[in-house]
Coordinates of C-alpha atoms in Angstrom, one line a residue:
M1 CA 0.0 0.0 0.0
N2 CA 1.1 3.5 -0.7
K3 CA 2.6 4.8 2.5
S4 CA 1.4 8.3 1.8
W5 CA -2.1 7.0 2.0
I6 CA -1.4 5.4 5.5
R7 CA 0.1 8.7 6.6
G8 CA -2.8 10.6 5.4
A9 CA -5.2 8.3 7.1
S10 CA -3.2 8.5 10.3
L11 CA -3.3 12.2 10.0
F12 CA -7.0 12.1 9.8
A13 CA -7.2 10.0 13.0
V14 CA -4.9 12.5 14.9
V15 CA -7.0 15.4 13.8
S16 CA -10.1 13.7 14.9
L17 CA -8.6 12.8 18.2
V18 CA -7.5 16.4 18.7
L19 CA -11.0 17.5 18.0
T20 CA -12.3 14.9 20.5
L21 CA -9.9 16.1 23.2
S22 CA -11.0 19.6 22.4
G23 CA -14.5 18.7 23.1
L24 CA -13.5 17.2 26.5
A25 CA -11.6 20.3 27.3
F26 CA -14.5 22.6 26.4
A27 CA -17.4 20.3 27.4
D28 CA -19.2 23.3 28.9
K29 CA -19.4 24.8 25.4
A30 CA -21.2 21.8 24.0
P31 CA -24.0 22.5 21.5
P32 CA -27.5 23.5 22.6
P33 CA -29.6 20.7 24.2
E34 CA -31.8 20.7 21.2
A35 CA -28.9 19.4 18.9
V36 CA -27.8 16.8 21.5
A37 CA -31.4 15.7 22.0
A38 CA -32.1 15.4 18.2
A39 CA -29.1 13.4 17.6
A40 CA -29.5 11.1 20.5
S41 CA -33.2 10.5 19.9
A42 CA -32.3 9.2 16.4
A43 CA -29.8 6.6 17.8
P44 CA -30.7 2.9 18.3
S45 CA -31.6 4.2 21.9
A46 CA -32.3 7.7 22.8
S47 CA -31.9 8.0 26.5
A48 CA -29.0 10.3 26.0
A49 CA -31.6 12.8 24.8
A50 CA -33.3 12.3 28.1
S51 CA -30.1 13.1 29.8
A52 CA -29.5 16.1 27.7
E53 CA -33.1 17.4 28.3
A54 CA -33.1 16.5 32.0
P55 CA -34.1 19.3 34.4
A56 CA -31.0 21.5 35.3
E57 CA -32.3 21.6 38.9
K58 CA -32.0 17.8 39.3
K59 CA -30.1 17.3 42.5
E60 CA -26.8 15.4 42.3
E61 CA -27.3 14.2 45.9
E62 CA -30.1 12.0 44.6
L63 CA -27.5 10.0 42.7
S64 CA -25.0 7.7 44.4
A65 CA -21.4 8.9 44.4
F66 CA -20.8 6.4 41.5
G67 CA -23.8 7.7 39.5
A68 CA -22.9 11.2 40.1
G69 CA -19.2 10.6 38.8
L70 CA -20.5 8.7 35.8
S71 CA -23.1 11.4 35.0
K72 CA -20.1 13.9 34.9
F73 CA -18.2 11.7 32.7
N74 CA -21.1 11.3 30.4
G75 CA -21.2 15.1 30.1
W76 CA -17.5 15.1 29.1
V77 CA -18.1 12.4 26.5
A78 CA -21.2 14.1 25.1
G79 CA -19.1 17.4 25.1
A80 CA -16.6 15.6 22.8
L81 CA -19.1 13.8 20.6
F82 CA -21.2 17.0 20.1
F83 CA -18.4 19.5 20.1
D84 CA -19.3 22.3 17.6
I85 CA -16.6 22.2 15.0
S86 CA -18.0 25.3 13.4
G87 CA -16.8 27.3 16.5
G88 CA -20.3 28.6 17.2
A89 CA -20.4 30.3 13.8
F90 CA -24.1 29.6 13.5
L91 CA -25.1 30.4 17.1
H92 CA -26.5 33.6 18.3
P93 CA -28.1 35.0 21.6
K94 CA -31.5 33.8 22.5
L95 CA -33.9 36.7 22.6
D96 CA -37.1 37.0 24.7
A97 CA -40.4 38.6 23.5
A98 CA -39.1 42.1 24.2
G99 CA -36.0 41.5 22.2
K100 CA -33.6 41.3 25.1
E101 CA -31.0 38.6 25.6
V102 CA -32.1 35.6 27.6
V103 CA -29.7 35.0 30.6
G104 CA -29.7 31.5 32.1
K105 CA -29.5 30.4 35.8
D106 CA -25.7 30.2 35.4
G107 CA -25.5 33.8 34.6
K108 CA -24.4 33.2 30.9
V109 CA -26.4 34.4 27.9
E110 CA -28.3 31.5 26.3
M111 CA -27.5 30.7 22.8
E112 CA -29.6 29.2 20.0
G113 CA -29.3 28.4 16.4
A114 CA -27.2 25.6 14.7
S115 CA -24.1 23.7 15.6
I116 CA -22.2 21.1 13.7
P117 CA -21.4 18.3 16.1
F118 CA -18.1 16.5 15.7
I119 CA -19.7 13.1 15.5
V120 CA -22.2 14.2 12.9
A121 CA -19.4 15.6 10.8
I122 CA -17.4 12.4 11.0
L123 CA -20.4 10.3 9.9
A124 CA -21.4 12.7 7.1
L125 CA -17.9 13.0 5.7
G126 CA -17.1 9.5 6.0
S127 CA -20.4 8.5 4.0
I128 CA -19.6 11.1 1.3
F129 CA -16.0 9.8 1.1
F130 CA -17.1 6.1 0.6
T131 CA -19.6 7.2 -2.0
L132 CA -17.0 8.9 -4.1
W133 CA -14.1 6.4 -3.5
Y134 CA -16.3 3.5 -4.6
R135 CA -17.6 5.3 -7.6
F136 CA -21.2 5.7 -6.3
I137 CA -21.6 2.0 -5.7
N138 CA -24.9 2.9 -3.8
L139 CA -26.4 3.8 -7.2
R140 CA -24.9 1.7 -9.8
G141 CA -25.2 -1.4 -7.7
F142 CA -28.6 -1.0 -6.4
R143 CA -30.4 -3.3 -9.0
H144 CA -27.9 -6.0 -8.5
A145 CA -28.4 -5.8 -4.7
I146 CA -32.1 -6.4 -5.2
D147 CA -31.3 -9.5 -7.3
V148 CA -28.9 -10.7 -4.7
V149 CA -31.3 -10.4 -1.7
R150 CA -34.1 -12.2 -3.7
G151 CA -31.8 -15.2 -3.9
K152 CA -30.7 -15.0 -7.5
Y153 CA -27.1 -15.7 -6.6
D154 CA -27.6 -17.9 -3.4
D155 CA -25.5 -21.0 -3.3
P156 CA -26.2 -23.4 -0.5
A157 CA -22.6 -24.6 -0.7
D158 CA -21.1 -21.3 0.2
E159 CA -19.5 -20.8 3.6
G160 CA -21.7 -18.9 6.3
E161 CA -24.6 -19.5 8.6
I162 CA -27.6 -17.5 7.1
S163 CA -28.9 -16.4 3.8
H164 CA -28.4 -13.0 2.3
F165 CA -32.0 -12.2 3.1
R166 CA -31.8 -13.2 6.7
A167 CA -28.6 -11.3 7.2
L168 CA -30.4 -8.2 5.9
T169 CA -33.4 -8.7 8.1
S170 CA -31.1 -9.4 11.1
A171 CA -29.3 -6.1 10.6
L172 CA -32.6 -4.2 9.9
S173 CA -34.1 -5.6 13.1
A174 CA -31.6 -3.6 15.0
T175 CA -32.1 -0.3 13.1
V176 CA -35.8 -0.3 12.5
G177 CA -37.1 0.7 15.9
L178 CA -38.2 3.6 18.0
G179 CA -36.2 6.0 16.0
N180 CA -38.4 5.4 13.0
I181 CA -41.5 6.3 14.9
A182 CA -40.3 8.9 17.4
G183 CA -37.0 10.3 15.9
V184 CA -38.6 11.4 12.7
A185 CA -41.4 13.3 14.5
I186 CA -38.7 15.1 16.7
A187 CA -36.5 16.0 13.8
I188 CA -39.4 17.5 11.9
Q189 CA -40.6 19.6 14.9
K190 CA -37.0 20.9 15.6
G191 CA -35.8 21.4 12.1
G192 CA -39.1 21.6 10.2
P193 CA -40.0 19.4 7.2
G194 CA -36.8 20.5 5.5
A195 CA -35.0 18.0 7.8
V196 CA -36.6 15.2 5.9
F197 CA -34.9 16.2 2.6
W198 CA -31.5 16.1 4.3
M199 CA -32.5 12.9 6.0
I200 CA -32.9 11.2 2.7
V201 CA -29.8 12.7 1.2
M202 CA -27.7 11.4 4.0
A203 CA -29.4 8.0 3.7
V204 CA -28.3 7.7 0.1
F205 CA -24.6 8.5 1.0
G206 CA -25.0 6.2 4.1
M207 CA -25.6 3.3 1.8
S208 CA -22.0 3.5 0.7
A209 CA -20.7 3.5 4.3
K210 CA -22.8 0.4 5.1
F211 CA -21.4 -1.2 2.0
S212 CA -17.9 -0.6 3.0
S213 CA -18.2 -1.9 6.5
C214 CA -20.2 -5.0 5.7
T215 CA -17.9 -5.9 2.7
L216 CA -14.9 -5.6 5.0
A217 CA -16.7 -7.8 7.6
V218 CA -17.0 -10.8 5.2
L219 CA -13.6 -10.3 3.8
Y220 CA -11.9 -10.5 7.2
R221 CA -14.3 -12.8 9.0
R222 CA -13.1 -15.7 11.1
H223 CA -14.2 -19.3 10.9
N224 CA -14.8 -20.8 14.3
P225 CA -14.1 -24.5 15.1
D226 CA -18.0 -25.1 15.6
G227 CA -18.6 -23.9 12.0
S228 CA -19.9 -20.4 13.0
M229 CA -18.6 -17.2 11.7
S230 CA -17.2 -14.3 13.7
G231 CA -16.9 -10.9 11.9
G232 CA -17.4 -7.2 12.2
P233 CA -15.2 -4.0 12.8
M234 CA -13.3 -5.5 15.6
Y235 CA -12.0 -8.2 13.3
Y236 CA -11.4 -6.3 10.2
L237 CA -9.7 -3.5 12.1
D238 CA -7.5 -6.1 13.8
L239 CA -6.8 -8.4 10.8
G240 CA -6.9 -5.7 8.0
L241 CA -4.5 -3.3 9.7
K242 CA -2.2 -6.1 10.6
K243 CA -1.7 -7.0 7.0
L244 CA -0.9 -3.3 6.3
G245 CA 1.9 -3.6 8.9
I246 CA 0.1 -1.5 11.5
G247 CA -1.1 -4.3 13.7
P248 CA -0.9 -2.5 17.0
L249 CA -3.2 0.2 15.8
G250 CA -5.6 -2.3 14.4
K251 CA -5.5 -4.4 17.7
A252 CA -6.3 -1.1 19.7
L253 CA -9.1 -0.1 17.6
G254 CA -10.6 -3.6 17.6
C255 CA -10.6 -3.9 21.3
I256 CA -11.9 -0.4 21.7
Y257 CA -14.8 -1.2 19.3
A258 CA -15.5 -4.5 21.1
V259 CA -15.9 -2.9 24.5
M260 CA -18.2 -0.2 23.0
V261 CA -20.4 -2.6 21.1
M262 CA -20.9 -4.7 24.3
G263 CA -21.8 -1.6 26.3
G264 CA -24.1 -0.3 23.6
A265 CA -25.7 -3.8 23.4
F266 CA -26.5 -3.9 27.1
G267 CA -27.9 -0.3 27.2
G268 CA -29.2 1.1 24.0
G269 CA -29.8 -2.3 22.4
N270 CA -31.4 -3.8 25.4
M271 CA -32.4 -2.0 28.6
F272 CA -33.6 1.1 26.9
Q273 CA -35.7 -1.0 24.4
S274 CA -37.5 -2.8 27.2
N275 CA -38.0 0.3 29.3
Q276 CA -39.4 2.4 26.4
S277 CA -41.6 -0.3 25.0
Y278 CA -43.2 -0.9 28.3
A279 CA -43.8 2.8 28.9
V280 CA -45.5 3.1 25.4
L281 CA -47.6 0.0 26.1
K282 CA -48.6 1.3 29.5
N283 CA -49.7 4.6 28.2
A284 CA -51.8 3.0 25.4
V285 CA -53.5 0.3 27.5
G286 CA -53.4 1.8 31.0
L287 CA -51.5 -1.0 32.8
G288 CA -51.2 -1.0 36.6
P289 CA -48.0 -0.6 38.6
S290 CA -47.3 -4.3 39.0
A291 CA -47.8 -5.1 35.3
K292 CA -44.2 -4.0 34.5
Y293 CA -42.8 -7.1 36.4
V294 CA -45.1 -9.5 34.3
Y295 CA -44.1 -7.6 31.1
A296 CA -40.4 -7.7 32.0
T297 CA -40.5 -11.4 32.6
V298 CA -42.4 -12.2 29.4
L299 CA -40.1 -10.1 27.3
A300 CA -36.9 -11.5 28.9
L301 CA -38.1 -15.1 28.2
A302 CA -39.1 -14.2 24.7
V303 CA -35.6 -12.8 24.1
A304 CA -34.0 -15.8 25.7
A305 CA -36.0 -18.2 23.6
V306 CA -34.3 -16.7 20.5
I307 CA -30.8 -15.6 21.4
I308 CA -29.9 -18.9 23.0
G309 CA -30.0 -20.4 19.5
G310 CA -27.5 -17.9 18.1
I311 CA -27.5 -16.1 14.8
K312 CA -29.4 -19.0 13.0
R313 CA -32.4 -18.6 15.3
I314 CA -32.1 -14.8 15.4
G315 CA -32.1 -14.8 11.6
A316 CA -35.1 -17.2 11.4
A317 CA -37.0 -14.9 13.9
T318 CA -36.2 -11.6 12.2
S319 CA -37.0 -12.9 8.7
R320 CA -40.5 -13.1 10.0
V321 CA -40.9 -10.3 12.5
V322 CA -39.1 -7.6 10.5
P323 CA -41.2 -8.0 7.2
A324 CA -44.4 -8.3 9.3
M325 CA -43.8 -5.2 11.4
C326 CA -42.6 -3.2 8.4
A327 CA -45.7 -4.3 6.4
I328 CA -48.1 -3.3 9.2
Y329 CA -46.5 0.1 9.7
V330 CA -46.1 1.0 6.1
A331 CA -49.7 -0.2 5.2
A332 CA -51.1 2.0 7.9
A333 CA -48.9 5.0 6.8
V334 CA -50.1 4.5 3.2
A335 CA -53.6 4.5 4.3
V336 CA -53.2 7.8 6.1
I337 CA -51.2 9.3 3.2
L338 CA -54.0 8.3 0.6
V339 CA -56.8 9.7 2.8
N340 CA -54.8 13.0 2.7
A341 CA -53.8 12.6 -0.9
K342 CA -54.7 16.0 -1.8
H343 CA -52.1 17.4 0.6
I344 CA -49.2 15.3 -0.8
P345 CA -48.1 17.9 -3.4
E346 CA -48.1 20.6 -0.7
A347 CA -46.2 18.4 1.7
L348 CA -43.5 17.4 -0.8
G349 CA -43.2 21.1 -1.7
T350 CA -42.9 22.1 1.9
I351 CA -40.3 19.5 2.5
F352 CA -38.2 20.6 -0.4
S353 CA -38.7 24.4 0.0
M354 CA -37.9 24.4 3.7
A355 CA -34.6 22.5 3.0
F356 CA -33.4 25.5 0.8
T357 CA -34.9 28.6 2.5
K358 CA -32.7 31.5 3.2
N359 CA -32.8 30.6 6.8
A360 CA -32.1 26.9 6.0
I361 CA -28.8 27.8 4.3
F362 CA -27.5 30.7 6.4
G363 CA -27.3 30.6 10.2
G364 CA -30.4 29.3 12.1
A365 CA -31.5 26.5 9.9
V366 CA -28.1 25.1 9.1
G367 CA -29.6 23.0 12.0
V368 CA -32.1 21.7 9.5
L369 CA -29.4 20.0 7.6
V370 CA -27.6 18.9 10.8
I371 CA -30.8 17.4 12.2
G372 CA -31.6 15.6 8.9
V373 CA -28.1 14.3 8.6
T374 CA -28.1 13.2 12.2
R375 CA -31.4 11.5 12.1
A376 CA -30.5 9.4 9.1
S377 CA -27.0 8.6 10.4
F378 CA -28.2 7.3 13.8
S379 CA -31.4 5.7 12.4
N380 CA -29.8 3.3 9.9
E381 CA -26.4 3.0 11.8
A382 CA -24.5 3.7 8.6
G383 CA -20.9 4.4 9.8
L384 CA -21.2 2.7 13.1
G385 CA -20.3 -0.7 11.8
S386 CA -22.8 -2.7 13.9
A387 CA -24.7 -4.1 10.9
A388 CA -21.4 -5.6 9.6
I389 CA -21.5 -8.0 12.5
A390 CA -24.7 -9.6 11.2
H391 CA -23.8 -9.6 7.6
A392 CA -20.5 -11.3 8.4
A393 CA -22.4 -14.5 9.0
A394 CA -23.9 -14.5 5.5
K395 CA -23.5 -17.5 3.3
T396 CA -21.3 -16.2 0.5
D397 CA -17.9 -16.5 -0.9
E398 CA -18.1 -13.0 -2.4
P399 CA -17.6 -10.2 0.2
V400 CA -18.6 -7.5 -2.2
R401 CA -21.9 -9.2 -2.9
E402 CA -22.8 -9.1 0.7
G403 CA -21.9 -5.4 0.8
M404 CA -24.4 -4.9 -2.0
V405 CA -27.1 -6.5 0.1
A406 CA -26.1 -4.5 3.1
M407 CA -26.4 -1.2 1.5
L408 CA -30.2 -1.8 1.1
G409 CA -30.5 -1.3 4.8
P410 CA -30.4 2.5 4.9
F411 CA -32.7 2.5 1.9
I412 CA -35.4 0.5 3.6
D413 CA -34.9 2.0 7.1
T414 CA -34.7 5.6 6.2
I415 CA -35.8 6.3 2.6
I416 CA -38.9 4.0 2.9
I417 CA -39.9 3.7 6.6
C418 CA -38.7 7.0 8.0
L419 CA -40.0 8.8 4.9
M420 CA -43.5 7.2 5.5
T421 CA -43.5 8.5 8.9
A422 CA -42.4 12.0 7.8
L423 CA -45.1 12.2 5.1
V424 CA -47.8 11.1 7.7
V425 CA -46.7 13.7 10.2
V426 CA -46.6 16.5 7.5
V427 CA -49.7 15.7 5.4
T428 CA -51.8 15.5 8.6
G429 CA -50.3 18.9 9.9
A430 CA -49.3 17.1 13.1
W431 CA -45.8 18.7 12.9
K432 CA -47.3 22.1 13.5
S433 CA -48.5 21.1 16.9
S434 CA -46.5 22.5 19.8
L435 CA -45.2 19.9 22.3
A436 CA -43.6 21.1 25.5
S437 CA -41.4 18.1 25.6
A438 CA -40.6 17.7 21.9
G439 CA -37.1 16.3 22.6
D440 CA -38.5 13.3 24.5
V441 CA -38.8 10.0 22.6
D442 CA -42.2 9.3 24.2
Q443 CA -43.3 12.7 22.9
G444 CA -42.1 11.8 19.5
V445 CA -44.2 8.7 19.6
V446 CA -47.2 10.8 20.8
M447 CA -46.8 13.1 17.8
T448 CA -46.7 10.2 15.4
S449 CA -49.6 8.5 17.1
Q450 CA -51.7 11.7 16.9
A451 CA -51.0 11.9 13.1
F452 CA -52.1 8.3 12.6
A453 CA -55.1 8.7 14.9
S454 CA -56.4 11.7 12.8
V455 CA -57.4 9.0 10.3
I456 CA -57.4 5.7 12.1
S457 CA -58.8 6.3 15.6
W458 CA -57.6 2.8 16.9
F459 CA -54.2 3.2 15.5
P460 CA -52.5 4.1 18.8
Y461 CA -53.1 0.5 20.0
V462 CA -51.6 -0.9 16.8
L463 CA -48.7 1.6 17.3
S464 CA -48.1 0.2 20.8
V465 CA -47.9 -3.2 19.3
C466 CA -45.4 -2.0 16.6
V467 CA -43.1 -0.4 19.2
V468 CA -43.0 -3.7 21.2
L469 CA -42.1 -5.6 18.1
F470 CA -39.5 -3.0 17.1
A471 CA -38.0 -3.1 20.5
Y472 CA -38.0 -7.0 20.6
S473 CA -36.3 -7.3 17.3
T474 CA -33.8 -4.7 18.1
M475 CA -32.8 -6.5 21.4
I476 CA -32.3 -9.9 19.8
S477 CA -30.0 -8.4 17.0
W478 CA -28.1 -6.2 19.5
C479 CA -27.5 -9.3 21.7
Y480 CA -25.7 -10.9 18.8
Y481 CA -23.7 -7.8 18.1
G482 CA -22.6 -7.7 21.8
E483 CA -21.7 -11.3 22.0
R484 CA -19.5 -11.0 19.0
G485 CA -17.7 -8.3 20.9
W486 CA -17.4 -10.6 24.0
I487 CA -16.0 -13.5 21.9
Y488 CA -13.4 -11.1 20.3
L489 CA -12.2 -9.9 23.7
V490 CA -12.4 -13.1 25.6
D491 CA -10.4 -15.0 23.0
H492 CA -7.5 -13.0 24.0
L493 CA -7.4 -15.2 27.0
G494 CA -7.1 -18.3 24.9
E495 CA -8.2 -19.6 21.5
G496 CA -11.9 -20.6 21.7
A497 CA -12.4 -19.1 25.2
G498 CA -15.0 -16.6 23.9
L499 CA -17.1 -19.1 22.2
R500 CA -17.1 -21.4 25.2
S501 CA -18.2 -18.6 27.5
V502 CA -20.6 -16.8 25.2
M503 CA -23.6 -18.3 27.3
V504 CA -22.6 -16.1 30.1
F505 CA -23.0 -13.0 28.0
R506 CA -26.5 -14.2 26.8
V507 CA -27.6 -14.9 30.4
L508 CA -26.4 -11.5 31.6
F509 CA -28.2 -10.0 28.5
V510 CA -31.6 -11.6 29.4
I511 CA -31.1 -10.3 33.1
A512 CA -30.4 -6.9 31.9
A513 CA -33.6 -7.0 29.7
W514 CA -35.7 -7.8 32.8
F515 CA -34.1 -5.0 34.8
G516 CA -34.5 -2.5 31.9
A517 CA -38.3 -2.8 32.1
V518 CA -38.6 -2.4 35.9
A519 CA -35.8 -0.1 37.0
K520 CA -34.8 3.5 36.7
L521 CA -31.5 3.3 34.7
G522 CA -30.1 6.8 35.0
P523 CA -26.5 7.6 34.0
V524 CA -25.5 4.0 33.5
L525 CA -27.8 3.8 30.5
D526 CA -26.7 7.2 29.3
F527 CA -23.1 6.0 29.2
S528 CA -23.9 2.9 27.3
D529 CA -25.8 5.0 24.8
L530 CA -22.9 7.2 24.2
M531 CA -20.7 4.2 23.6
I532 CA -22.8 3.4 20.6
L533 CA -22.1 6.8 19.1
C534 CA -18.4 6.4 19.9
M535 CA -18.4 3.2 17.8
A536 CA -18.3 5.4 14.6
F537 CA -14.8 6.7 15.3
P538 CA -12.7 3.5 15.2
N539 CA -14.8 2.1 12.5
I540 CA -14.6 5.0 10.1
V541 CA -10.9 5.6 10.8
G542 CA -10.1 1.8 10.1
S543 CA -12.4 1.8 7.0
V544 CA -10.7 4.8 5.5
I545 CA -7.3 3.2 5.9
L546 CA -8.6 -0.1 4.3
A547 CA -10.4 1.7 1.5
P548 CA -7.6 1.2 -1.2
T549 CA -7.5 -2.6 -0.4
L550 CA -11.3 -2.8 -0.6
L551 CA -11.4 -0.9 -3.9
K552 CA -9.4 -3.6 -5.6
H553 CA -11.9 -6.2 -4.5
V554 CA -14.8 -3.9 -5.8
Q555 CA -13.4 -3.4 -9.1
D556 CA -12.6 -7.1 -9.6
Y557 CA -16.2 -8.1 -8.5
W558 CA -17.8 -5.4 -10.8
S559 CA -15.8 -6.4 -13.8
R560 CA -16.7 -10.0 -13.4
Y561 CA -20.4 -9.1 -12.9
K562 CA -20.5 -6.9 -15.9
S563 CA -18.9 -9.5 -18.1
G564 CA -21.5 -12.0 -17.3
E565 CA -19.0 -14.3 -15.6
M566 CA -21.3 -14.7 -12.6
K567 CA -23.8 -17.3 -13.0
P568 CA -27.1 -17.1 -11.1
Y569 CA -28.1 -19.9 -8.8
E570 CA -31.5 -21.1 -7.8
P571 CA -32.7 -19.7 -4.5
A572 CA -31.3 -21.6 -1.5
A573 CA -33.6 -24.2 0.2
A574 CA -35.2 -22.8 3.4
E575 CA -33.0 -23.2 6.3

């Protein structure tokens, strides 16, 4: 590999690290709560938003010494992740009705407007880079990706554990969740309908980021003695960079990623999901105080029934649950949109025009772009690398082919499902309603529910079922992500140690699912949520360094595909 390329990528990593440390040093200058809440609410879990929106007067003495310290650490990490790289260029003093500057309780003038968070910039620039580097693979490979996921090239003899389709549904089950229902509504209220436009734009670029990480996952996956596969960012960071002669960096990035994905699995991918799904169900049905223990037990047992069987059982479950829940939700959305068909042109015009208004380009509504980009990035997990763990188990001997399948994830998650939610909220006029707690995830669900209820009076009950299904599917997929991180780390104690002890992780995951539904989680959960966002840093840095290597594989695959060298197979038999 060209040494100048490695030096350039290393410089990128150093600059990113400096910006991160700057964020830690100036955590008190983090962006407005609105920006943090909008970003966190779109993540696989959104309790970081609850932390950012928590009342300032909350007394620290209510927390344990550990909790207070962890809460402060969370503030530092959030300050780094959401550090405004624009230097406050798009912020201005907040004015009251009389035109006077508003002074906060700390004596400082409150600021409002837009910021460009460091983590959003990393995700956006990374996605744009991969799109350009791989020659718009997200567009030219789209039709081929559809053929692959339909089973046209499935070969039962290929190595792997699950089909292309089940790998896709397993990854989708982790991304299609509360963010699709609540996050979109919050983004629209905070950034206006124009945020939807940028959400779609970012999803298109995000397809390339997803392609990159998932192709690398198959390229550098490891074959376990029991026939299973282990792959994902921790493996391609470790093995890929080792082949380039920078093994220590790869090992460090791999271990960091594994720790983060484990923490994120327990928090955002587990406890938050059980906690919020119960809250939504309780509000819809009116459950009593003791019902949460019954719900927690049933949910924990349902999760255990699937995850104990590993990725094959997870794939079998998600291949049924994901299409079903998406079909129910999309069908209801289409019904609402058709009833309001006369408002569709106006809604589309509003979305487009508000993305390019004078305010949207200069100053205040640069936030529209940021909120849209953030919503798309954190909804479909493009750039975080988590989906690569599921796709690494696919039955294929062509890494690039699986990458093609993976890039359909952002398209389905954001361009279809999130866009449906956005259109429902806009055509019904629900986005104009003023919610006092618009930054809260449950209020985002309320806004979406109100939009649907304007046409389908009983839809709030259906929505509560969808939320439970979304949460359940997210949990079983994130368990697999977390256990792969566990296996990678524990294997350092001895070959095969991780696989032999993986049941320990699964049991702990089930226990955490129960506690998530009944307990107040506080700063511990906020910490795990922030770890999910931190996953983007090692993944994008490593993927950029490995980009020249991957490009050779992409060019080889594409030339063979265009020449007709690849022969279709009959769809694989049901597993």
